[in-house]
Short mmCIF file of C-alpha atoms in Angstrom, two decimals:
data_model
loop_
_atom_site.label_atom_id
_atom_site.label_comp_id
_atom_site.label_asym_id
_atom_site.label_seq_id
_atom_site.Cartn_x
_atom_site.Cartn_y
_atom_site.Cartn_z
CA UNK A 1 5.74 -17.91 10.35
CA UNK A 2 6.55 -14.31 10.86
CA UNK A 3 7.30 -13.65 7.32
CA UNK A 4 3.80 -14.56 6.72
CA UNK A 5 2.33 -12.20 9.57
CA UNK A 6 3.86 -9.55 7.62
CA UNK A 7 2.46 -9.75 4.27
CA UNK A 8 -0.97 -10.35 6.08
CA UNK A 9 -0.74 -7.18 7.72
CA UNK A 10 0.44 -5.85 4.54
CA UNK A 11 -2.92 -6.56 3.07
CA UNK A 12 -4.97 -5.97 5.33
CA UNK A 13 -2.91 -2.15 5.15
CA UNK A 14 -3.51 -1.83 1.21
CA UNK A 15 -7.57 -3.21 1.75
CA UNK A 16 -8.07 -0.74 4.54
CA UNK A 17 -6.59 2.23 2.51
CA UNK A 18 -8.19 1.27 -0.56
CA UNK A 19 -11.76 1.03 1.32
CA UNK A 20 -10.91 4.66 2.63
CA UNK A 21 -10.25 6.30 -0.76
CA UNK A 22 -12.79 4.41 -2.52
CA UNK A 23 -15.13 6.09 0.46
CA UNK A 24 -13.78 9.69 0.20
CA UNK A 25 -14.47 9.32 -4.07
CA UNK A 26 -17.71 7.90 -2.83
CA UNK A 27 -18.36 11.08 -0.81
CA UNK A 28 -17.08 13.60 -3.34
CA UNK A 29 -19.49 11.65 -6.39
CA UNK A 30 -22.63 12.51 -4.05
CA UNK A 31 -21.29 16.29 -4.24
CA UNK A 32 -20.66 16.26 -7.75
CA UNK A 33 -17.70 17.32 -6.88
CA UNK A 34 -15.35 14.23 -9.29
CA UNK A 35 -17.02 13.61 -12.51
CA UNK A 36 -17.83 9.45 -12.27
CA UNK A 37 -15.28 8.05 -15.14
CA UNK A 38 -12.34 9.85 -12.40
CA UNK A 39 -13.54 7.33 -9.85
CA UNK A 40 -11.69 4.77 -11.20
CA UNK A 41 -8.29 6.58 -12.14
CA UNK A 42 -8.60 7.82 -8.49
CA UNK A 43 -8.23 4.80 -7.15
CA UNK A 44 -6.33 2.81 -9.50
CA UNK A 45 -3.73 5.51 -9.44
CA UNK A 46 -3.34 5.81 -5.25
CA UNK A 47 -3.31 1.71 -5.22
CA UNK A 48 -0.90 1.98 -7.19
CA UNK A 49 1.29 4.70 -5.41
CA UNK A 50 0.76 2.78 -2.12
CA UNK A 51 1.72 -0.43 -3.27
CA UNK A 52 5.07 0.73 -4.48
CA UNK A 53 6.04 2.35 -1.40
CA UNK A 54 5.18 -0.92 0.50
CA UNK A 55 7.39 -2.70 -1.75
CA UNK A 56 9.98 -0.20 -1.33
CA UNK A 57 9.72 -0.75 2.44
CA UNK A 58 9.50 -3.95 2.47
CA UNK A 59 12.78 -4.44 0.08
CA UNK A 60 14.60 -1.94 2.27
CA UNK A 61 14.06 -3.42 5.25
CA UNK A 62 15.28 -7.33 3.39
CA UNK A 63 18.43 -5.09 2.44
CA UNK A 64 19.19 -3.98 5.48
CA UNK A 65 18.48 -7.54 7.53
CA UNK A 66 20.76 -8.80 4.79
CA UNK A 67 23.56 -6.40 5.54
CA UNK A 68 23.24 -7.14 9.16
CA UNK A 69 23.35 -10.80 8.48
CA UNK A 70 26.46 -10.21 6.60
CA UNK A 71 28.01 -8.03 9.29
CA UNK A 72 27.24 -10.29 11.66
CA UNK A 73 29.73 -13.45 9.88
CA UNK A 74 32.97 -10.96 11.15
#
């Protein structure tokens, strides 16, 4: 049950930080400030930054409970 608490809160993470840059881009468009075709690469791009460093945590974190589990048979 846990393990499903966890990638639930690791949605609602990436949704809440993808809302937040889409509304920053949103912000800068009204300025003029980010031509509208960089809107998309924008966000694509940081979704996809964010999402690899959650994997990364999350595989880390497996590594090291694996380790421990293995420690722990001694």
């Amino acid at each position: 049950m846990p393990k499903y608490i966890s990638w639930a809160l690791v949605v609602v993470a990436v949704a809440v930080v993808i809302t937040t840059i889409y509304s920053i881009v949103d912000m800068l468009l009204q300025f003029d400030l980010v031509p509208l075709y960089m809107q998309v690469l924008w966000i694509a791009a940081i979704t996809c930054i964010i999402s690899l460093f959650i994997v990364l945590v999350i595989e880390k974190n497996k590594k090291r409970k694996e380790d421990e589990d293995d420690f722990s048979k001694y």
